Short mmCIF file of C-alpha atoms in Angstrom, two decimals:
data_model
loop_
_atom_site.label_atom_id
_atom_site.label_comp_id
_atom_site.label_asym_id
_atom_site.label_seq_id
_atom_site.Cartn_x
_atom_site.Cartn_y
_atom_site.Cartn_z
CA UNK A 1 -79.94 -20.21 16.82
CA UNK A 2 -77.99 -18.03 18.86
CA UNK A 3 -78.34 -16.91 22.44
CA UNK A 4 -80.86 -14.63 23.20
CA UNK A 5 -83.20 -16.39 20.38
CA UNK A 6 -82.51 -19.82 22.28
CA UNK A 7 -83.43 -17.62 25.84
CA UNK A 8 -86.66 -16.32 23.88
CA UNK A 9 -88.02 -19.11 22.61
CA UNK A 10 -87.11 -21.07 25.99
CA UNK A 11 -89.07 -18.61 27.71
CA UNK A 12 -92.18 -18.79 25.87
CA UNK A 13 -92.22 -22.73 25.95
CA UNK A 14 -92.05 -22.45 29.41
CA UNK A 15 -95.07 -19.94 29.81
CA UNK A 16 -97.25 -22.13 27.40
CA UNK A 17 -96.32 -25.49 29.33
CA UNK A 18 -96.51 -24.12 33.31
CA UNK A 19 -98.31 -21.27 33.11
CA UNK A 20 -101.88 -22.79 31.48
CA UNK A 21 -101.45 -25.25 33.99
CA UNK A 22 -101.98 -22.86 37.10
CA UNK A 23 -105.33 -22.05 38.86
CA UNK A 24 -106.90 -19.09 37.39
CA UNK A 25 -106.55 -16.46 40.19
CA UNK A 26 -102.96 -17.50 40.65
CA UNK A 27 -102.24 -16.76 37.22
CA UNK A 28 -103.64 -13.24 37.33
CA UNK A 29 -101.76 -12.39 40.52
CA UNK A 30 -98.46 -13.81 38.69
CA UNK A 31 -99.38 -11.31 35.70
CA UNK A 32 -100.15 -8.61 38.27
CA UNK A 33 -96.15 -9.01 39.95
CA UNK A 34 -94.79 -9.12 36.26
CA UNK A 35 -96.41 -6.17 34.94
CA UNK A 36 -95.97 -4.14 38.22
CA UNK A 37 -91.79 -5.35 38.57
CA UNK A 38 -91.27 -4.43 34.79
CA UNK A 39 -93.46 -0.98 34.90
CA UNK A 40 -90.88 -0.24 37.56
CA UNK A 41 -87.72 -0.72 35.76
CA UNK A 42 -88.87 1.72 33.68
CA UNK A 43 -87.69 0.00 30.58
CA UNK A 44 -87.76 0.91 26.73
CA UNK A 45 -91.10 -0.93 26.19
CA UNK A 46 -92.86 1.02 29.08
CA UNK A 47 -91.25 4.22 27.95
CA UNK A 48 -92.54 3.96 24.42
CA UNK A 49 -96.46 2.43 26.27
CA UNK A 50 -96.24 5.55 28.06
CA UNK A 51 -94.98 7.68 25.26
CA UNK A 52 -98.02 6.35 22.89
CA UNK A 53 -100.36 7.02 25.77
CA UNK A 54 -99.82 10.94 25.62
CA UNK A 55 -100.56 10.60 22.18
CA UNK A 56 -103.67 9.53 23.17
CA UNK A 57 -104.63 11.53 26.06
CA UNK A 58 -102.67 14.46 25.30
CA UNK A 59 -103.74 16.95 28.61
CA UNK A 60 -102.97 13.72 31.16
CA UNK A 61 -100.62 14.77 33.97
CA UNK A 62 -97.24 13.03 34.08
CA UNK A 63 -98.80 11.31 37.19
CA UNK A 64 -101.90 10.47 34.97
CA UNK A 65 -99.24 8.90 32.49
CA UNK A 66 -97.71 6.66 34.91
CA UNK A 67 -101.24 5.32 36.29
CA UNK A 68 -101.63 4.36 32.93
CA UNK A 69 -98.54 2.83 31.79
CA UNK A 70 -99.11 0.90 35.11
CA UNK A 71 -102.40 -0.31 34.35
CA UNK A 72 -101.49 -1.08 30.31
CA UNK A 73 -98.93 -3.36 31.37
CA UNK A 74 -100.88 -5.08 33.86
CA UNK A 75 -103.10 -5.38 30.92
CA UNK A 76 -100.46 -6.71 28.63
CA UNK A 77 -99.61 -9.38 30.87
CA UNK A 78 -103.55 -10.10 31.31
CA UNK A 79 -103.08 -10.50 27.75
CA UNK A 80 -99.99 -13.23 28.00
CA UNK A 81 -101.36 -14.99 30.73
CA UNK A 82 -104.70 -15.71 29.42
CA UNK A 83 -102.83 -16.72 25.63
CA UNK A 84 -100.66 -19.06 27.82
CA UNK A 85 -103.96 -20.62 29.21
CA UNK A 86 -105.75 -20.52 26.46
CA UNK A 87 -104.99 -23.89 25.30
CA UNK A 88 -105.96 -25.20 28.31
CA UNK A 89 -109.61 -23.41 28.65
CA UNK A 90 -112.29 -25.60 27.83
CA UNK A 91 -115.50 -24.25 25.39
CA UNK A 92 -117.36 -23.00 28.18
CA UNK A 93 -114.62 -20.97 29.80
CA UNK A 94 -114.00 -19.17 26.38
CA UNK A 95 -117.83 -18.75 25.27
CA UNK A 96 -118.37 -17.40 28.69
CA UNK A 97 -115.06 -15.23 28.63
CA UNK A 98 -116.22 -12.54 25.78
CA UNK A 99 -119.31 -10.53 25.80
CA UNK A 100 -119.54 -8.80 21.97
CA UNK A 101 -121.92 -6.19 20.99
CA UNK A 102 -123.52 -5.77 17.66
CA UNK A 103 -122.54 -9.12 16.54
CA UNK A 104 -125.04 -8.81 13.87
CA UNK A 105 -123.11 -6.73 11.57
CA UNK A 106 -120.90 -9.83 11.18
CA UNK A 107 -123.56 -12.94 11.09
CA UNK A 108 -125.72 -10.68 8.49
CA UNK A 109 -122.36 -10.08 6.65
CA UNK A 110 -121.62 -13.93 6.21
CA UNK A 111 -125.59 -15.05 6.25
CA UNK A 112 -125.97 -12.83 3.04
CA UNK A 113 -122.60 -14.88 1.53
CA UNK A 114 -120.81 -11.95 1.82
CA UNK A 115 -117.31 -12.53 2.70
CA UNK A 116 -116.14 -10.53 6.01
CA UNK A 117 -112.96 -8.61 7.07
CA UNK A 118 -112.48 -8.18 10.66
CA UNK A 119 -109.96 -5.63 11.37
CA UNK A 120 -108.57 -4.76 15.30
CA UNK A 121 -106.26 -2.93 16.76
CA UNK A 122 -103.19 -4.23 19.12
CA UNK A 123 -106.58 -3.81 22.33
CA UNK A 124 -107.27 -6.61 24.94
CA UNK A 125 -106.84 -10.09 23.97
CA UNK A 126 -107.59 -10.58 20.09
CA UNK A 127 -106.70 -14.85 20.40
CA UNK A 128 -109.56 -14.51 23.09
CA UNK A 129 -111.87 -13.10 20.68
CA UNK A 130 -110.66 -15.44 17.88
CA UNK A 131 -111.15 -18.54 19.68
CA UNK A 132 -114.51 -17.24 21.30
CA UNK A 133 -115.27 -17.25 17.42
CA UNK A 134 -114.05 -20.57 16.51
CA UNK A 135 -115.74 -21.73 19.87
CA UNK A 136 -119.06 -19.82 20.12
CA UNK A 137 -120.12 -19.20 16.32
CA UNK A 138 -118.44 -22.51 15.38
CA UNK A 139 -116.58 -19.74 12.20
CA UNK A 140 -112.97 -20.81 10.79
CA UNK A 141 -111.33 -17.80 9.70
CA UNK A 142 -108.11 -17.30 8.28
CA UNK A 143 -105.68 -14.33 9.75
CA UNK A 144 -101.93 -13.42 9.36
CA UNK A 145 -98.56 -13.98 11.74
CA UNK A 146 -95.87 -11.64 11.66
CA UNK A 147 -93.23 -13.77 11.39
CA UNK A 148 -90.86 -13.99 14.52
CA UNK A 149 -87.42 -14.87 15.53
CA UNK A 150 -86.28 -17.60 15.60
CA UNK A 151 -88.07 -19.98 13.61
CA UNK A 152 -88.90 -22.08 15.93
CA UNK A 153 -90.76 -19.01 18.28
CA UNK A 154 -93.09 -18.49 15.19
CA UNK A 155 -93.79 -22.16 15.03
CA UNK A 156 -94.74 -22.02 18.65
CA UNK A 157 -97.47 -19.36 17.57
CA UNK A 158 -98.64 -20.70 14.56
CA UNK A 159 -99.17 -24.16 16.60
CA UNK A 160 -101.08 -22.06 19.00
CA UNK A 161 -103.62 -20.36 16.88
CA UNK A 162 -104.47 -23.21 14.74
CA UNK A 163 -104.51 -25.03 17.98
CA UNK A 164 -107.84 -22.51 18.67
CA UNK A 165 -108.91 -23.36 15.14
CA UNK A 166 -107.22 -20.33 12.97
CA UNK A 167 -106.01 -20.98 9.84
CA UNK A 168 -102.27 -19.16 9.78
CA UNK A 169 -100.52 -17.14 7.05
CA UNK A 170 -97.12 -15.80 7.28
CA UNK A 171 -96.80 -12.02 6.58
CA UNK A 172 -93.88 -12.45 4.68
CA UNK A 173 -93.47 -14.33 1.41
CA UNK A 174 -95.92 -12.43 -0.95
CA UNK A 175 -98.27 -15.12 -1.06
CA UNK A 176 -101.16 -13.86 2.08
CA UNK A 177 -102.78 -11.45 0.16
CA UNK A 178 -104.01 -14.11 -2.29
CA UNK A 179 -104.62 -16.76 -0.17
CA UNK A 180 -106.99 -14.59 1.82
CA UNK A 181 -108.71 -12.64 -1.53
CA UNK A 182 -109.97 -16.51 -1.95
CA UNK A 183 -110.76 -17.07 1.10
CA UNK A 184 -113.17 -14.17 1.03
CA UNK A 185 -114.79 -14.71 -2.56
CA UNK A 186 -115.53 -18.20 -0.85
CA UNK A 187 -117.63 -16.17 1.67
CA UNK A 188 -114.86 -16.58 4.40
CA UNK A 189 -113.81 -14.52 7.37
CA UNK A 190 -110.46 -12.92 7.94
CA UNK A 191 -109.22 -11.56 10.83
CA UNK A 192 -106.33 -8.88 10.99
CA UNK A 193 -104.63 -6.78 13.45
CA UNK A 194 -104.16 -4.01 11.49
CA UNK A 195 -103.09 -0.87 13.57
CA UNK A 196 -99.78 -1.16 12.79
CA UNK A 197 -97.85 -1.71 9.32
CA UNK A 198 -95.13 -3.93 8.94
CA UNK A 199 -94.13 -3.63 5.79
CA UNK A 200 -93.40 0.40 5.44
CA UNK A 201 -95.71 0.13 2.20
CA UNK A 202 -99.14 1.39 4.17
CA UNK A 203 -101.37 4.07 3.93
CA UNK A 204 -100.96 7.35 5.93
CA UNK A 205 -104.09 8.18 8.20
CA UNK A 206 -104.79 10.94 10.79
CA UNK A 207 -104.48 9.49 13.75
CA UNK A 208 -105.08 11.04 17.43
CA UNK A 209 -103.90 14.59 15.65
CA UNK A 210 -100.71 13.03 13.59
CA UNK A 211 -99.62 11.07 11.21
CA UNK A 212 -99.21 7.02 11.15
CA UNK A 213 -99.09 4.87 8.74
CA UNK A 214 -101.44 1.79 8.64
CA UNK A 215 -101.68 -1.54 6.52
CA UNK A 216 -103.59 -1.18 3.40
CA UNK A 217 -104.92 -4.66 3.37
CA UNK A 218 -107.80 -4.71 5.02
CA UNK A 219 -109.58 -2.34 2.71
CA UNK A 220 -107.72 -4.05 -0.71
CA UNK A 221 -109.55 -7.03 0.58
CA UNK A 222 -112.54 -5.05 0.85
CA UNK A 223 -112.31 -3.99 -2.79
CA UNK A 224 -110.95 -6.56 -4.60
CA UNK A 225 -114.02 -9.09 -3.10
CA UNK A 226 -116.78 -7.15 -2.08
CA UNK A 227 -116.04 -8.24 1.20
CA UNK A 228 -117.48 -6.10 4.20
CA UNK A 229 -114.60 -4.48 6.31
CA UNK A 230 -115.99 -4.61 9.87
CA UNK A 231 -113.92 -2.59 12.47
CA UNK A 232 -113.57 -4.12 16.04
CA UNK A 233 -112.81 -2.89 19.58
CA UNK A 234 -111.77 -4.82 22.92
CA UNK A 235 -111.62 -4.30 26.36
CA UNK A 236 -111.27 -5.67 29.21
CA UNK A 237 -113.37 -4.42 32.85
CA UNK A 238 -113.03 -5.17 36.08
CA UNK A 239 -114.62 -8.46 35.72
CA UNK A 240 -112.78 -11.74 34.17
CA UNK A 241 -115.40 -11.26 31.15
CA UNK A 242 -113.38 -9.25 27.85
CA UNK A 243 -115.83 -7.21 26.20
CA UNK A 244 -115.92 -6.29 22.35
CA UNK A 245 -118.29 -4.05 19.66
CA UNK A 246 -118.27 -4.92 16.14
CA UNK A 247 -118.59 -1.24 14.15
CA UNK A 248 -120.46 -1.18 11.66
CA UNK A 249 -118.90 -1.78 8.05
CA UNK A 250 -116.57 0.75 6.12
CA UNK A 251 -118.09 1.18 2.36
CA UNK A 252 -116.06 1.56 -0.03
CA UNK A 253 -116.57 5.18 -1.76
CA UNK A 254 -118.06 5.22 -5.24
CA UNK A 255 -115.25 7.63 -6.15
CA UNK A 256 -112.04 7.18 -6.95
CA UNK A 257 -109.29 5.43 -8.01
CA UNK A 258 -107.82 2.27 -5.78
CA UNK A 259 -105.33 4.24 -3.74
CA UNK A 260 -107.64 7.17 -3.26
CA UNK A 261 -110.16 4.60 -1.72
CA UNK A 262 -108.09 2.52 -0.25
CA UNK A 263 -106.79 6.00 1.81
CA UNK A 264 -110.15 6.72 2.59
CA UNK A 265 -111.12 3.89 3.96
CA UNK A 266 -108.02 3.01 6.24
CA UNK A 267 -108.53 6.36 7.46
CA UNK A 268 -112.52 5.71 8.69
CA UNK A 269 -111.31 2.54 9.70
CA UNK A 270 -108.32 4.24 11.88
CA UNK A 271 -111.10 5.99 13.59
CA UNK A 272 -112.99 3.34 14.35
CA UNK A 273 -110.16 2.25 16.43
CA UNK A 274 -109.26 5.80 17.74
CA UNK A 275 -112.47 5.49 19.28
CA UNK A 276 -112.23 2.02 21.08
CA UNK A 277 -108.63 3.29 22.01
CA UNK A 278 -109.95 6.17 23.78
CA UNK A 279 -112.12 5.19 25.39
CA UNK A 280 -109.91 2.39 26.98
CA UNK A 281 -106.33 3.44 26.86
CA UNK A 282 -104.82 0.85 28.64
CA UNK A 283 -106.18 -1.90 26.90
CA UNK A 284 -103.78 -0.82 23.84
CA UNK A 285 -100.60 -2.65 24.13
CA UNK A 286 -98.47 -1.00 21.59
CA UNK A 287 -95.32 -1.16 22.85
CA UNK A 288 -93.19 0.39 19.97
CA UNK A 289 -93.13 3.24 17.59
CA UNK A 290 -96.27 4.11 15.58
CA UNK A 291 -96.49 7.83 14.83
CA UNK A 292 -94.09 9.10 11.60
CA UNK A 293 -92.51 11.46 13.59
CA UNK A 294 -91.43 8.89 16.20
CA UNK A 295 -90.58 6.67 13.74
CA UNK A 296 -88.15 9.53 11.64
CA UNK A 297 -87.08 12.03 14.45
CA UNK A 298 -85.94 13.82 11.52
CA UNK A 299 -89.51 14.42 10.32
CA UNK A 300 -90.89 18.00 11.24
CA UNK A 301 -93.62 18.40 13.44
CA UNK A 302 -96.79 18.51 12.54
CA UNK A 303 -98.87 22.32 12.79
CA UNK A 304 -100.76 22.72 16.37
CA UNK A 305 -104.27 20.79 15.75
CA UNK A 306 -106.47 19.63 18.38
CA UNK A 307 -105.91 15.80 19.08
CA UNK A 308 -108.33 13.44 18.20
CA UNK A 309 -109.28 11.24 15.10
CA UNK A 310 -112.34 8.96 16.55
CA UNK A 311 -115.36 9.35 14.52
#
């Protein structure tokens, strides 16, 4: 391991055995001085926050920018400290620590033995919402780790999850897919963060007026098991509560071959999550390059269009 993988991992051990240990309101003020101390160094990951965020609100003064930079790394760090405490919240802290609305599109779903697809974007705190699941509704589900360097930091969050009562796949290694097609012809539930593709294979969407590319799993699930794709949205208010919505489900079109479904239904599910994400900016904590033409400077710009994408 060399160095800076030995400082990483170091690091995160350390949040995940001092941090959960800290009274609540001490741990938010700690997140509060992090976020705050890093939004002022004006580093590359605030940059790009802040760089995504005029994406997204696209007539927002430059002083309107750095209000919400601010305020999307404070909620970043909401999102670290509360993962570091997780672990240490008992059932009633995490039942009483979500508030979900149309929950119904997913207990109908799995009622009617209809395996279910839940598919987010990078908003709020997803483990939240995953072990408020596990907790609350007393559902397994299965869901997908990117895996991390070094080793040994991706063992950290795959002992975490399943720690919350997630069963783990690796992205890598060609073997998720398959793993999770059974799990949903068993009736399952999957959960995926799927707002930004990792593997440079996904499908191109319209997405707050340009291009991106998103993973085309979620709706090869769909197809493949008759599975309901369910878009979700988080965000957090000004009280310690996380709030969610459950959209309702993405058909799959009767037209078509796979990839021309597959394209249409990423793109209904990208807004779906164009509409959480504007209407709570900060709660988005994408920290790096989404958008083609961020991605390939060489691209050409798109033609003036007027920015949106949420349905």
């Amino acid at each position: 391991m060399n160095p800076r993988d030995q400082v990483s991992d170091a690091l995160y051990g350390l949040g995940w055995s001092t941090v959960k240990r800290l009274p609540e309101p001490v741990a938010v003020r700690l997140g509060h001085t992090i976020a705050d101390l890093a939004w002022k160094q004006r580093g590359k990951g605030v940059l790009r926050l802040e760089s995504n965020y005029a994406r997204v609100v696209p007539d927002a003064s430059p002083e309107r920018l750095a209000e919400l930079s601010r305020a999307g790394m404070r909620s970043y760090l909401r999102y670290w400290m509360e993962s570091f405490r997780l672990p240490a919240f008992g059932a009633e802290r995490i039942r009483d620590g979500f508030a979900v609305k149309d929950l119904h599109h997913l207990t109908d779903g799995l009622a009617a033995g209809r395996g279910v697809v839940l598919a987010l974007p990078h908003l709020a705190n997803w483990d939240l919402a995953g072990a408020w699941v596990t907790t609350e509704l007393k559902i397994p589900f299965t869901t997908v780790a990117e895996r991390l360097k070094p080793e040994s930091l991706y063992d950290r969050f795959v002992a975490y999850r399943e720690g919350l009562g997630m069963e783990v796949l690796p992205h890598s290694g060609g073997t998720a897919f398959g793993t999770l097609a059974r799990r949903l012809r068993d009736g399952g539930l999957v959960c995926l963060v799927a707002d930004r593709d990792l593997s440079a294979s996904g499908v191109e969407v319209d997405f707050f007026g340009d291009t991106a590319r998103m993973p085309a799993g979620p709706a090869l699930l769909a197809q493949q098991t008759g599975a309901l794709l369910l878009p979700v949205t988080l965000w957090y208010d000004d009280s310690p509560v996380m709030r969610g919505r459950i959209h309702p489900p993405i058909e799959v079109p009767e037209a078509g071959n796979r990839a021309e479904k597959t394209s249409v239904m990423t793109q209904a599910l990208a807004n779906a999550f164009a509409t959480g994400i504007a209407d709570h900016p900060e709660d988005w904590h994408m920290l790096q390059r989404l958008w083609l033409a961020d991605l390939d400077p060489a691209r050409p710009a798109p033609p003036s269009r007027p920015s949106g994408g949420a349905a």
